[in-house]
PDB file of C-alpha atoms in Angstrom:
ATOM      1  CA  UNK A 768     -46.903 -85.460 -64.941  1.00  0.00           C
ATOM      2  CA  UNK A 769     -47.617 -81.851 -65.748  1.00  0.00           C
ATOM      3  CA  UNK A 770     -44.603 -79.532 -66.067  1.00  0.00           C
ATOM      4  CA  UNK A 771     -46.371 -76.119 -66.150  1.00  0.00           C
ATOM      5  CA  UNK A 772     -45.617 -73.502 -63.581  1.00  0.00           C
ATOM      6  CA  UNK A 773     -48.450 -73.177 -61.117  1.00  0.00           C
ATOM      7  CA  UNK A 774     -48.748 -70.640 -58.262  1.00  0.00           C
ATOM      8  CA  UNK A 775     -50.615 -70.731 -54.922  1.00  0.00           C
ATOM      9  CA  UNK A 776     -52.540 -67.651 -56.106  1.00  0.00           C
ATOM     10  CA  UNK A 777     -53.767 -69.561 -59.176  1.00  0.00           C
ATOM     11  CA  UNK A 778     -55.272 -72.222 -56.854  1.00  0.00           C
ATOM     12  CA  UNK A 779     -57.046 -69.678 -54.681  1.00  0.00           C
ATOM     13  CA  UNK A 780     -60.834 -70.166 -54.579  1.00  0.00           C
ATOM     14  CA  UNK A 781     -63.205 -67.208 -54.286  1.00  0.00           C
ATOM     15  CA  UNK A 782     -64.972 -69.148 -51.480  1.00  0.00           C
ATOM     16  CA  UNK A 783     -63.717 -68.260 -48.026  1.00  0.00           C
ATOM     17  CA  UNK A 784     -63.217 -71.209 -45.633  1.00  0.00           C
ATOM     18  CA  UNK A 785     -65.755 -71.484 -42.771  1.00  0.00           C
ATOM     19  CA  UNK A 786     -63.577 -73.617 -40.562  1.00  0.00           C
ATOM     20  CA  UNK A 787     -62.998 -72.653 -36.964  1.00  0.00           C
ATOM     21  CA  UNK A 788     -59.943 -70.492 -36.225  1.00  0.00           C
ATOM     22  CA  UNK A 789     -57.054 -72.869 -35.607  1.00  0.00           C
ATOM     23  CA  UNK A 790     -58.630 -75.871 -37.329  1.00  0.00           C
ATOM     24  CA  UNK A 791     -56.170 -78.402 -38.640  1.00  0.00           C
ATOM     25  CA  UNK A 792     -57.904 -78.414 -42.035  1.00  0.00           C
ATOM     26  CA  UNK A 793     -56.228 -75.090 -42.882  1.00  0.00           C
ATOM     27  CA  UNK A 794     -52.876 -76.922 -42.765  1.00  0.00           C
ATOM     28  CA  UNK A 795     -54.181 -79.658 -44.997  1.00  0.00           C
ATOM     29  CA  UNK A 796     -55.571 -77.175 -47.546  1.00  0.00           C
ATOM     30  CA  UNK A 797     -52.241 -75.394 -47.544  1.00  0.00           C
ATOM     31  CA  UNK A 798     -50.361 -78.708 -48.015  1.00  0.00           C
ATOM     32  CA  UNK A 799     -52.623 -79.749 -50.932  1.00  0.00           C
ATOM     33  CA  UNK A 800     -51.953 -76.478 -52.705  1.00  0.00           C
ATOM     34  CA  UNK A 801     -48.213 -76.785 -52.095  1.00  0.00           C
ATOM     35  CA  UNK A 802     -48.237 -80.329 -53.567  1.00  0.00           C
ATOM     36  CA  UNK A 803     -50.019 -79.139 -56.684  1.00  0.00           C
ATOM     37  CA  UNK A 804     -47.550 -76.277 -57.094  1.00  0.00           C
ATOM     38  CA  UNK A 805     -44.649 -78.648 -56.506  1.00  0.00           C
ATOM     39  CA  UNK A 806     -45.884 -80.997 -59.233  1.00  0.00           C
ATOM     40  CA  UNK A 807     -47.077 -78.289 -61.601  1.00  0.00           C
ATOM     41  CA  UNK A 808     -50.646 -79.524 -61.575  1.00  0.00           C
ATOM     42  CA  UNK A 809     -53.073 -77.025 -63.024  1.00  0.00           C
ATOM     43  CA  UNK A 810     -56.692 -76.766 -61.802  1.00  0.00           C
ATOM     44  CA  UNK A 811     -58.181 -78.499 -64.794  1.00  0.00           C
ATOM     45  CA  UNK A 812     -55.871 -81.514 -64.398  1.00  0.00           C
ATOM     46  CA  UNK A 813     -57.176 -82.501 -60.918  1.00  0.00           C
ATOM     47  CA  UNK A 814     -60.516 -83.860 -59.710  1.00  0.00           C
ATOM     48  CA  UNK A 815     -61.341 -83.789 -55.975  1.00  0.00           C
ATOM     49  CA  UNK A 816     -64.051 -85.941 -54.403  1.00  0.00           C
ATOM     50  CA  UNK A 817     -65.181 -85.435 -50.820  1.00  0.00           C
ATOM     51  CA  UNK A 818     -67.658 -86.803 -48.409  1.00  0.00           C
ATOM     52  CA  UNK A 819     -69.521 -85.182 -45.527  1.00  0.00           C
ATOM     53  CA  UNK A 820     -67.683 -83.508 -42.696  1.00  0.00           C
ATOM     54  CA  UNK A 821     -65.745 -80.306 -41.840  1.00  0.00           C
ATOM     55  CA  UNK A 822     -62.796 -81.274 -44.031  1.00  0.00           C
ATOM     56  CA  UNK A 823     -64.963 -82.424 -46.882  1.00  0.00           C
ATOM     57  CA  UNK A 824     -65.578 -78.769 -47.703  1.00  0.00           C
ATOM     58  CA  UNK A 825     -61.994 -78.562 -49.030  1.00  0.00           C
ATOM     59  CA  UNK A 826     -62.932 -78.847 -52.757  1.00  0.00           C
ATOM     60  CA  UNK A 827     -64.890 -75.562 -52.308  1.00  0.00           C
ATOM     61  CA  UNK A 828     -61.729 -73.814 -51.098  1.00  0.00           C
ATOM     62  CA  UNK A 829     -59.383 -74.726 -53.851  1.00  0.00           C
ATOM     63  CA  UNK A 830     -59.661 -73.824 -57.550  1.00  0.00           C
ATOM     64  CA  UNK A 831     -59.968 -77.253 -59.250  1.00  0.00           C
ATOM     65  CA  UNK A 832     -62.647 -79.730 -60.352  1.00  0.00           C
ATOM     66  CA  UNK A 833     -64.590 -81.074 -57.375  1.00  0.00           C
ATOM     67  CA  UNK A 834     -67.535 -83.196 -56.314  1.00  0.00           C
ATOM     68  CA  UNK A 835     -69.056 -83.178 -52.817  1.00  0.00           C
ATOM     69  CA  UNK A 836     -70.694 -86.630 -52.368  1.00  0.00           C
ATOM     70  CA  UNK A 837     -72.805 -88.401 -49.801  1.00  0.00           C
ATOM     71  CA  UNK A 838     -71.547 -89.391 -46.344  1.00  0.00           C
ATOM     72  CA  UNK A 839     -69.118 -92.249 -46.703  1.00  0.00           C
ATOM     73  CA  UNK A 840     -69.494 -92.479 -50.482  1.00  0.00           C
ATOM     74  CA  UNK A 841     -66.606 -90.506 -52.044  1.00  0.00           C
ATOM     75  CA  UNK A 842     -64.506 -93.673 -52.688  1.00  0.00           C
ATOM     76  CA  UNK A 843     -66.917 -95.366 -55.232  1.00  0.00           C
ATOM     77  CA  UNK A 844     -67.547 -92.044 -56.936  1.00  0.00           C
ATOM     78  CA  UNK A 845     -63.801 -91.459 -57.246  1.00  0.00           C
ATOM     79  CA  UNK A 846     -63.303 -94.918 -58.680  1.00  0.00           C
ATOM     80  CA  UNK A 847     -66.034 -94.395 -61.266  1.00  0.00           C
ATOM     81  CA  UNK A 848     -64.597 -91.045 -62.325  1.00  0.00           C
ATOM     82  CA  UNK A 849     -61.093 -92.567 -62.591  1.00  0.00           C
ATOM     83  CA  UNK A 850     -62.269 -95.296 -64.805  1.00  0.00           C
ATOM     84  CA  UNK A 851     -64.073 -92.826 -67.075  1.00  0.00           C
ATOM     85  CA  UNK A 852     -61.264 -90.264 -67.149  1.00  0.00           C
ATOM     86  CA  UNK A 853     -58.087 -92.119 -66.086  1.00  0.00           C
ATOM     87  CA  UNK A 854     -55.753 -89.436 -67.438  1.00  0.00           C
ATOM     88  CA  UNK A 855     -56.753 -87.001 -64.663  1.00  0.00           C
ATOM     89  CA  UNK A 856     -55.373 -86.886 -61.123  1.00  0.00           C
ATOM     90  CA  UNK A 857     -58.094 -87.960 -58.731  1.00  0.00           C
ATOM     91  CA  UNK A 858     -57.862 -87.050 -55.017  1.00  0.00           C
ATOM     92  CA  UNK A 859     -60.343 -88.096 -52.338  1.00  0.00           C
ATOM     93  CA  UNK A 860     -60.544 -85.859 -49.293  1.00  0.00           C
ATOM     94  CA  UNK A 861     -62.663 -86.974 -46.363  1.00  0.00           C
ATOM     95  CA  UNK A 862     -62.590 -87.454 -42.624  1.00  0.00           C
ATOM     96  CA  UNK A 863     -61.922 -90.361 -40.249  1.00  0.00           C
ATOM     97  CA  UNK A 864     -65.631 -90.785 -39.594  1.00  0.00           C
ATOM     98  CA  UNK A 865     -66.523 -90.614 -43.292  1.00  0.00           C
ATOM     99  CA  UNK A 866     -63.924 -93.120 -44.415  1.00  0.00           C
ATOM    100  CA  UNK A 867     -63.033 -95.331 -41.462  1.00  0.00           C
ATOM    101  CA  UNK A 868     -66.666 -95.434 -40.199  1.00  0.00           C
ATOM    102  CA  UNK A 869     -69.602 -95.353 -42.582  1.00  0.00           C
ATOM    103  CA  UNK A 870     -67.368 -95.643 -45.667  1.00  0.00           C
ATOM    104  CA  UNK A 871     -65.185 -98.375 -44.361  1.00  0.00           C
ATOM    105  CA  UNK A 872     -66.673-101.029 -46.680  1.00  0.00           C
ATOM    106  CA  UNK A 873     -65.759 -99.050 -49.776  1.00  0.00           C
ATOM    107  CA  UNK A 874     -62.362 -98.259 -48.321  1.00  0.00           C
ATOM    108  CA  UNK A 875     -61.338-101.936 -47.956  1.00  0.00           C
ATOM    109  CA  UNK A 876     -62.076-102.704 -51.634  1.00  0.00           C
ATOM    110  CA  UNK A 877     -60.387 -99.697 -53.198  1.00  0.00           C
ATOM    111  CA  UNK A 878     -57.158-100.778 -51.583  1.00  0.00           C
ATOM    112  CA  UNK A 879     -57.247-104.262 -53.066  1.00  0.00           C
ATOM    113  CA  UNK A 880     -58.239-102.902 -56.530  1.00  0.00           C
ATOM    114  CA  UNK A 881     -55.371-100.380 -56.543  1.00  0.00           C
ATOM    115  CA  UNK A 882     -56.697 -97.624 -58.808  1.00  0.00           C
ATOM    116  CA  UNK A 883     -54.396 -94.674 -59.314  1.00  0.00           C
ATOM    117  CA  UNK A 884     -56.081 -92.467 -56.708  1.00  0.00           C
ATOM    118  CA  UNK A 885     -54.700 -90.362 -53.844  1.00  0.00           C
ATOM    119  CA  UNK A 886     -56.744 -90.538 -50.625  1.00  0.00           C
ATOM    120  CA  UNK A 887     -56.251 -87.898 -47.950  1.00  0.00           C
ATOM    121  CA  UNK A 888     -58.104 -88.768 -44.731  1.00  0.00           C
ATOM    122  CA  UNK A 889     -58.407 -85.908 -42.172  1.00  0.00           C
ATOM    123  CA  UNK A 890     -58.083 -87.778 -38.913  1.00  0.00           C
ATOM    124  CA  UNK A 891     -59.116 -85.562 -35.942  1.00  0.00           C
ATOM    125  CA  UNK A 892     -60.261 -88.504 -33.783  1.00  0.00           C
ATOM    126  CA  UNK A 893     -63.750 -86.990 -33.237  1.00  0.00           C
ATOM    127  CA  UNK A 894     -66.924 -86.143 -35.189  1.00  0.00           C
ATOM    128  CA  UNK A 895     -66.427 -82.382 -35.354  1.00  0.00           C
ATOM    129  CA  UNK A 896     -69.195 -81.359 -37.742  1.00  0.00           C
ATOM    130  CA  UNK A 897     -71.921 -82.956 -35.580  1.00  0.00           C
ATOM    131  CA  UNK A 898     -70.614 -81.458 -32.373  1.00  0.00           C
ATOM    132  CA  UNK A 899     -68.159 -83.898 -30.758  1.00  0.00           C
ATOM    133  CA  UNK A 900     -69.230 -87.520 -30.808  1.00  0.00           C
ATOM    134  CA  UNK A 901     -66.560 -90.155 -30.438  1.00  0.00           C
ATOM    135  CA  UNK A 902     -65.249 -91.406 -33.791  1.00  0.00           C
ATOM    136  CA  UNK A 903     -63.690 -94.655 -35.111  1.00  0.00           C
ATOM    137  CA  UNK A 904     -60.220 -93.366 -34.299  1.00  0.00           C
ATOM    138  CA  UNK A 905     -60.998 -91.888 -30.875  1.00  0.00           C
ATOM    139  CA  UNK A 906     -58.673 -93.346 -28.205  1.00  0.00           C
ATOM    140  CA  UNK A 907     -60.141 -95.755 -25.702  1.00  0.00           C
ATOM    141  CA  UNK A 908     -61.514 -93.894 -22.725  1.00  0.00           C
ATOM    142  CA  UNK A 909     -62.157 -90.730 -24.757  1.00  0.00           C
ATOM    143  CA  UNK A 910     -64.966 -88.623 -23.213  1.00  0.00           C
ATOM    144  CA  UNK A 911     -67.403 -87.169 -25.653  1.00  0.00           C
ATOM    145  CA  UNK A 912     -71.053 -86.264 -26.001  1.00  0.00           C
ATOM    146  CA  UNK A 913     -71.854 -89.869 -26.881  1.00  0.00           C
ATOM    147  CA  UNK A 914     -69.400 -91.399 -24.387  1.00  0.00           C
ATOM    148  CA  UNK A 915     -69.734 -89.290 -21.264  1.00  0.00           C
ATOM    149  CA  UNK A 916     -67.923 -91.991 -19.196  1.00  0.00           C
ATOM    150  CA  UNK A 917     -65.338 -92.666 -21.866  1.00  0.00           C
ATOM    151  CA  UNK A 918     -65.663 -94.832 -24.876  1.00  0.00           C
ATOM    152  CA  UNK A 919     -65.127 -98.573 -24.231  1.00  0.00           C
ATOM    153  CA  UNK A 920     -64.167 -99.251 -27.911  1.00  0.00           C
ATOM    154  CA  UNK A 921     -60.644 -99.666 -29.190  1.00  0.00           C
ATOM    155  CA  UNK A 922     -59.816 -97.309 -32.037  1.00  0.00           C
ATOM    156  CA  UNK A 923     -59.238 -98.503 -35.560  1.00  0.00           C
ATOM    157  CA  UNK A 924     -55.677 -98.524 -36.802  1.00  0.00           C
ATOM    158  CA  UNK A 925     -55.800 -97.021 -40.337  1.00  0.00           C
ATOM    159  CA  UNK A 926     -52.189 -97.739 -41.170  1.00  0.00           C
ATOM    160  CA  UNK A 927     -52.327-101.404 -40.121  1.00  0.00           C
ATOM    161  CA  UNK A 928     -55.722-101.926 -41.918  1.00  0.00           C
ATOM    162  CA  UNK A 929     -54.315-100.400 -45.102  1.00  0.00           C
ATOM    163  CA  UNK A 930     -51.255-102.680 -45.009  1.00  0.00           C
ATOM    164  CA  UNK A 931     -53.426-105.725 -44.390  1.00  0.00           C
ATOM    165  CA  UNK A 932     -55.848-104.825 -47.200  1.00  0.00           C
ATOM    166  CA  UNK A 933     -53.079-104.437 -49.789  1.00  0.00           C
ATOM    167  CA  UNK A 934     -52.595-100.713 -50.160  1.00  0.00           C
ATOM    168  CA  UNK A 935     -49.591 -99.983 -52.268  1.00  0.00           C
ATOM    169  CA  UNK A 936     -48.743 -96.600 -50.700  1.00  0.00           C
ATOM    170  CA  UNK A 937     -49.391 -95.951 -46.978  1.00  0.00           C
ATOM    171  CA  UNK A 938     -48.413 -92.743 -45.272  1.00  0.00           C
ATOM    172  CA  UNK A 939     -49.286 -90.554 -42.339  1.00  0.00           C
ATOM    173  CA  UNK A 940     -48.788 -86.826 -41.922  1.00  0.00           C
ATOM    174  CA  UNK A 941     -49.521 -84.000 -39.499  1.00  0.00           C
ATOM    175  CA  UNK A 942     -51.451 -80.885 -40.501  1.00  0.00           C
ATOM    176  CA  UNK A 943     -49.240 -78.878 -38.067  1.00  0.00           C
ATOM    177  CA  UNK A 944     -46.371 -79.447 -40.513  1.00  0.00           C
ATOM    178  CA  UNK A 945     -47.795 -78.483 -43.947  1.00  0.00           C
ATOM    179  CA  UNK A 946     -44.420 -78.535 -45.693  1.00  0.00           C
ATOM    180  CA  UNK A 947     -43.769 -82.199 -44.719  1.00  0.00           C
ATOM    181  CA  UNK A 948     -47.364 -83.019 -45.402  1.00  0.00           C
ATOM    182  CA  UNK A 949     -47.139 -81.469 -48.850  1.00  0.00           C
ATOM    183  CA  UNK A 950     -44.193 -83.653 -49.697  1.00  0.00           C
ATOM    184  CA  UNK A 951     -46.125 -86.762 -48.614  1.00  0.00           C
ATOM    185  CA  UNK A 952     -49.182 -85.753 -50.720  1.00  0.00           C
ATOM    186  CA  UNK A 953     -46.920 -85.063 -53.759  1.00  0.00           C
ATOM    187  CA  UNK A 954     -45.369 -88.532 -53.346  1.00  0.00           C
ATOM    188  CA  UNK A 955     -48.887 -90.010 -53.087  1.00  0.00           C
ATOM    189  CA  UNK A 956     -49.972 -88.260 -56.283  1.00  0.00           C
ATOM    190  CA  UNK A 957     -46.903 -89.461 -58.128  1.00  0.00           C
ATOM    191  CA  UNK A 958     -47.311 -93.037 -56.967  1.00  0.00           C
ATOM    192  CA  UNK A 959     -48.893 -95.333 -59.567  1.00  0.00           C
ATOM    193  CA  UNK A 960     -51.750 -96.881 -57.534  1.00  0.00           C
ATOM    194  CA  UNK A 961     -53.856 -96.213 -54.508  1.00  0.00           C
ATOM    195  CA  UNK A 962     -52.157 -93.904 -51.998  1.00  0.00           C
ATOM    196  CA  UNK A 963     -53.459 -93.461 -48.438  1.00  0.00           C
ATOM    197  CA  UNK A 964     -52.306 -90.453 -46.562  1.00  0.00           C
ATOM    198  CA  UNK A 965     -53.810 -90.484 -43.050  1.00  0.00           C
ATOM    199  CA  UNK A 966     -53.449 -86.972 -41.544  1.00  0.00           C
ATOM    200  CA  UNK A 967     -53.438 -86.073 -37.830  1.00  0.00           C
ATOM    201  CA  UNK A 968     -55.661 -83.015 -37.912  1.00  0.00           C
ATOM    202  CA  UNK A 969     -56.383 -81.403 -34.558  1.00  0.00           C
ATOM    203  CA  UNK A 970     -59.952 -80.304 -33.853  1.00  0.00           C
ATOM    204  CA  UNK A 971     -59.473 -77.290 -31.555  1.00  0.00           C
ATOM    205  CA  UNK A 972     -63.167 -77.111 -30.474  1.00  0.00           C
ATOM    206  CA  UNK A 973     -64.203 -80.708 -29.682  1.00  0.00           C
ATOM    207  CA  UNK A 974     -60.940 -82.630 -29.128  1.00  0.00           C
ATOM    208  CA  UNK A 975     -59.032 -81.012 -26.348  1.00  0.00           C
ATOM    209  CA  UNK A 976     -56.867 -84.162 -25.857  1.00  0.00           C
ATOM    210  CA  UNK A 977     -55.197 -84.732 -29.197  1.00  0.00           C
ATOM    211  CA  UNK A 978     -54.000 -81.144 -29.678  1.00  0.00           C
ATOM    212  CA  UNK A 979     -51.191 -79.646 -31.755  1.00  0.00           C
ATOM    213  CA  UNK A 980     -48.879 -79.812 -28.694  1.00  0.00           C
ATOM    214  CA  UNK A 981     -49.933 -83.371 -27.913  1.00  0.00           C
ATOM    215  CA  UNK A 982     -48.868 -84.451 -31.403  1.00  0.00           C
ATOM    216  CA  UNK A 983     -45.705 -82.367 -31.532  1.00  0.00           C
ATOM    217  CA  UNK A 984     -44.479 -83.999 -28.290  1.00  0.00           C
ATOM    218  CA  UNK A 985     -44.870 -87.473 -29.719  1.00  0.00           C
ATOM    219  CA  UNK A 986     -44.481 -87.630 -33.524  1.00  0.00           C
ATOM    220  CA  UNK A 987     -41.199 -88.378 -35.278  1.00  0.00           C
ATOM    221  CA  UNK A 988     -40.404 -88.698 -38.984  1.00  0.00           C
ATOM    222  CA  UNK A 989     -39.652 -91.995 -40.507  1.00  0.00           C
ATOM    223  CA  UNK A 990     -37.606 -90.378 -43.322  1.00  0.00           C
ATOM    224  CA  UNK A 991     -35.157 -89.144 -40.695  1.00  0.00           C
ATOM    225  CA  UNK A 992     -34.302 -92.768 -39.812  1.00  0.00           C
ATOM    226  CA  UNK A 993     -31.647 -93.895 -42.397  1.00  0.00           C
ATOM    227  CA  UNK A 994     -32.216 -97.557 -41.420  1.00  0.00           C
ATOM    228  CA  UNK A 995     -35.945 -97.564 -42.272  1.00  0.00           C
ATOM    229  CA  UNK A 996     -36.946 -99.016 -45.624  1.00  0.00           C
ATOM    230  CA  UNK A 997     -40.508 -98.282 -46.683  1.00  0.00           C
ATOM    231  CA  UNK A 998     -40.364-101.203 -49.136  1.00  0.00           C
ATOM    232  CA  UNK A 999     -40.149-103.638 -46.177  1.00  0.00           C
ATOM    233  CA  UNK A1000     -43.718-104.553 -45.368  1.00  0.00           C
ATOM    234  CA  UNK A1001     -42.851-106.289 -42.151  1.00  0.00           C
ATOM    235  CA  UNK A1002     -41.066-103.200 -40.896  1.00  0.00           C
ATOM    236  CA  UNK A1003     -44.038-101.096 -41.906  1.00  0.00           C
ATOM    237  CA  UNK A1004     -46.377-103.464 -39.959  1.00  0.00           C
ATOM    238  CA  UNK A1005     -44.202-103.023 -36.858  1.00  0.00           C
ATOM    239  CA  UNK A1006     -44.208 -99.221 -37.155  1.00  0.00           C
ATOM    240  CA  UNK A1007     -47.952 -99.192 -37.734  1.00  0.00           C
ATOM    241  CA  UNK A1008     -48.434-100.471 -34.162  1.00  0.00           C
ATOM    242  CA  UNK A1009     -46.241 -97.793 -32.496  1.00  0.00           C
ATOM    243  CA  UNK A1010     -48.329 -95.523 -30.310  1.00  0.00           C
ATOM    244  CA  UNK A1011     -47.970 -93.647 -27.090  1.00  0.00           C
ATOM    245  CA  UNK A1012     -44.872 -91.683 -26.352  1.00  0.00           C
ATOM    246  CA  UNK A1013     -43.564 -92.046 -29.931  1.00  0.00           C
ATOM    247  CA  UNK A1014     -45.748 -91.984 -33.010  1.00  0.00           C
ATOM    248  CA  UNK A1015     -44.264 -92.220 -36.464  1.00  0.00           C
ATOM    249  CA  UNK A1016     -45.282 -90.069 -39.454  1.00  0.00           C
ATOM    250  CA  UNK A1017     -44.068 -90.329 -43.064  1.00  0.00           C
ATOM    251  CA  UNK A1018     -44.199 -93.057 -45.655  1.00  0.00           C
ATOM    252  CA  UNK A1019     -44.691 -96.397 -43.973  1.00  0.00           C
ATOM    253  CA  UNK A1020     -44.880 -98.540 -47.074  1.00  0.00           C
ATOM    254  CA  UNK A1021     -44.659 -98.330 -50.846  1.00  0.00           C
ATOM    255  CA  UNK A1022     -45.021-101.073 -53.482  1.00  0.00           C
ATOM    256  CA  UNK A1023     -44.091 -99.847 -56.952  1.00  0.00           C
ATOM    257  CA  UNK A1024     -44.504-103.155 -58.724  1.00  0.00           C
ATOM    258  CA  UNK A1025     -48.243-103.767 -58.355  1.00  0.00           C
ATOM    259  CA  UNK A1026     -50.328-102.950 -61.483  1.00  0.00           C
ATOM    260  CA  UNK A1027     -53.066-100.344 -61.190  1.00  0.00           C
ATOM    261  CA  UNK A1028     -56.684-101.137 -61.815  1.00  0.00           C
ATOM    262  CA  UNK A1029     -56.710 -99.074 -64.950  1.00  0.00           C
ATOM    263  CA  UNK A1030     -53.653-100.864 -66.405  1.00  0.00           C
ATOM    264  CA  UNK A1031     -55.451-104.165 -66.189  1.00  0.00           C
ATOM    265  CA  UNK A1032     -58.420-103.014 -68.212  1.00  0.00           C
ATOM    266  CA  UNK A1033     -57.715-103.440 -71.982  1.00  0.00           C
ATOM    267  CA  UNK A1034     -60.327-100.911 -73.115  1.00  0.00           C
ATOM    268  CA  UNK A1035     -58.493 -98.135 -71.241  1.00  0.00           C
ATOM    269  CA  UNK A1036     -55.191 -98.822 -72.896  1.00  0.00           C
ATOM    270  CA  UNK A1037     -56.250 -97.126 -76.171  1.00  0.00           C
ATOM    271  CA  UNK A1038     -57.926 -94.043 -74.670  1.00  0.00           C
ATOM    272  CA  UNK A1039     -60.003 -92.887 -71.702  1.00  0.00           C
ATOM    273  CA  UNK A1040     -63.401 -94.359 -71.369  1.00  0.00           C
ATOM    274  CA  UNK A1041     -65.218 -91.094 -71.952  1.00  0.00           C
ATOM    275  CA  UNK A1042     -63.711 -90.990 -75.456  1.00  0.00           C
ATOM    276  CA  UNK A1043     -65.122 -94.383 -76.366  1.00  0.00           C
ATOM    277  CA  UNK A1044     -68.353 -94.708 -78.332  1.00  0.00           C
ATOM    278  CA  UNK A1045     -70.793 -96.296 -75.938  1.00  0.00           C
ATOM    279  CA  UNK A1046     -72.740 -99.193 -77.549  1.00  0.00           C
ATOM    280  CA  UNK A1047     -75.329 -99.813 -78.658  1.00  0.00           C
ATOM    281  CA  UNK A1048     -75.754 -97.308 -81.451  1.00  0.00           C
ATOM    282  CA  UNK A1049     -79.138 -95.622 -81.935  1.00  0.00           C
ATOM    283  CA  UNK A1050     -80.114 -97.809 -84.923  1.00  0.00           C
ATOM    284  CA  UNK A1051     -79.026-100.973 -83.080  1.00  0.00           C
ATOM    285  CA  UNK A1052     -81.128-100.004 -80.098  1.00  0.00           C
ATOM    286  CA  UNK A1053     -84.192 -99.435 -82.338  1.00  0.00           C
ATOM    287  CA  UNK A1054     -83.729-102.798 -84.029  1.00  0.00           C
ATOM    288  CA  UNK A1055     -83.605-104.436 -80.599  1.00  0.00           C
ATOM    289  CA  UNK A1056     -86.797-102.689 -79.513  1.00  0.00           C
ATOM    290  CA  UNK A1057     -88.580-103.786 -82.696  1.00  0.00           C
ATOM    291  CA  UNK A1058     -87.563-107.422 -82.061  1.00  0.00           C
ATOM    292  CA  UNK A1059     -89.567-107.422 -78.895  1.00  0.00           C
ATOM    293  CA  UNK A1060     -92.602-105.476 -80.147  1.00  0.00           C
TER     294      UNK A1060
END
């Protein structure tokens, strides 16, 4: 881990955010910067990958390496980059629709592979960028432009799915508490393996149900319960299904013993993939071509 001193000002991008006033993404951006400062991570040591959505603009608003990918496709791109350059910190930033919807197929497999990647999912329970359609995480009965009589679908449970799929670090934060969220992100970055951080992120324009006040009245922190052990998977599973008047945030589960994807690939033990000479050599390729001509 880097030990240099990094300031919030050093991470400031010249690009001004275009999010709506009050958007929960501001809290997430602040928390990401706080986590980088806390860990001493300089801009050149971090690579962000995002999808499509309001929150996926985040890499533009922080001074670091970044790649804005296709809708639902940041996960495979991040995995490819991590395999090529595994000595960098890779952070995926996308929304609930991007990851739990169209990108859900990729999400299931990154969890079982366990690459050393941190994944921040901005969960506002609505499609904000496209003007308020119900999302995979919208609560049953949620009224939207595409469910005027209330959605009849049950929402996905990201925490439970992550536990079932084998994720080795599962957490949930709230963008209205950037200090606590920054601590969760820092822990996720330090974790060796795939780290999911699902973030409650109020959309002040299109979701008038799950507001800042709605969350503040319900959430409680797991780390304030001295009896809770995040290494107990059964306990995490039980907490994952708590909803309603009390909703837990914090680290649900952590497994520090599982090997990462990169650790299981012998070629990466010596040096990063980008430093390897990629076969075949030019003369070998020419000889192969001549053999078939």
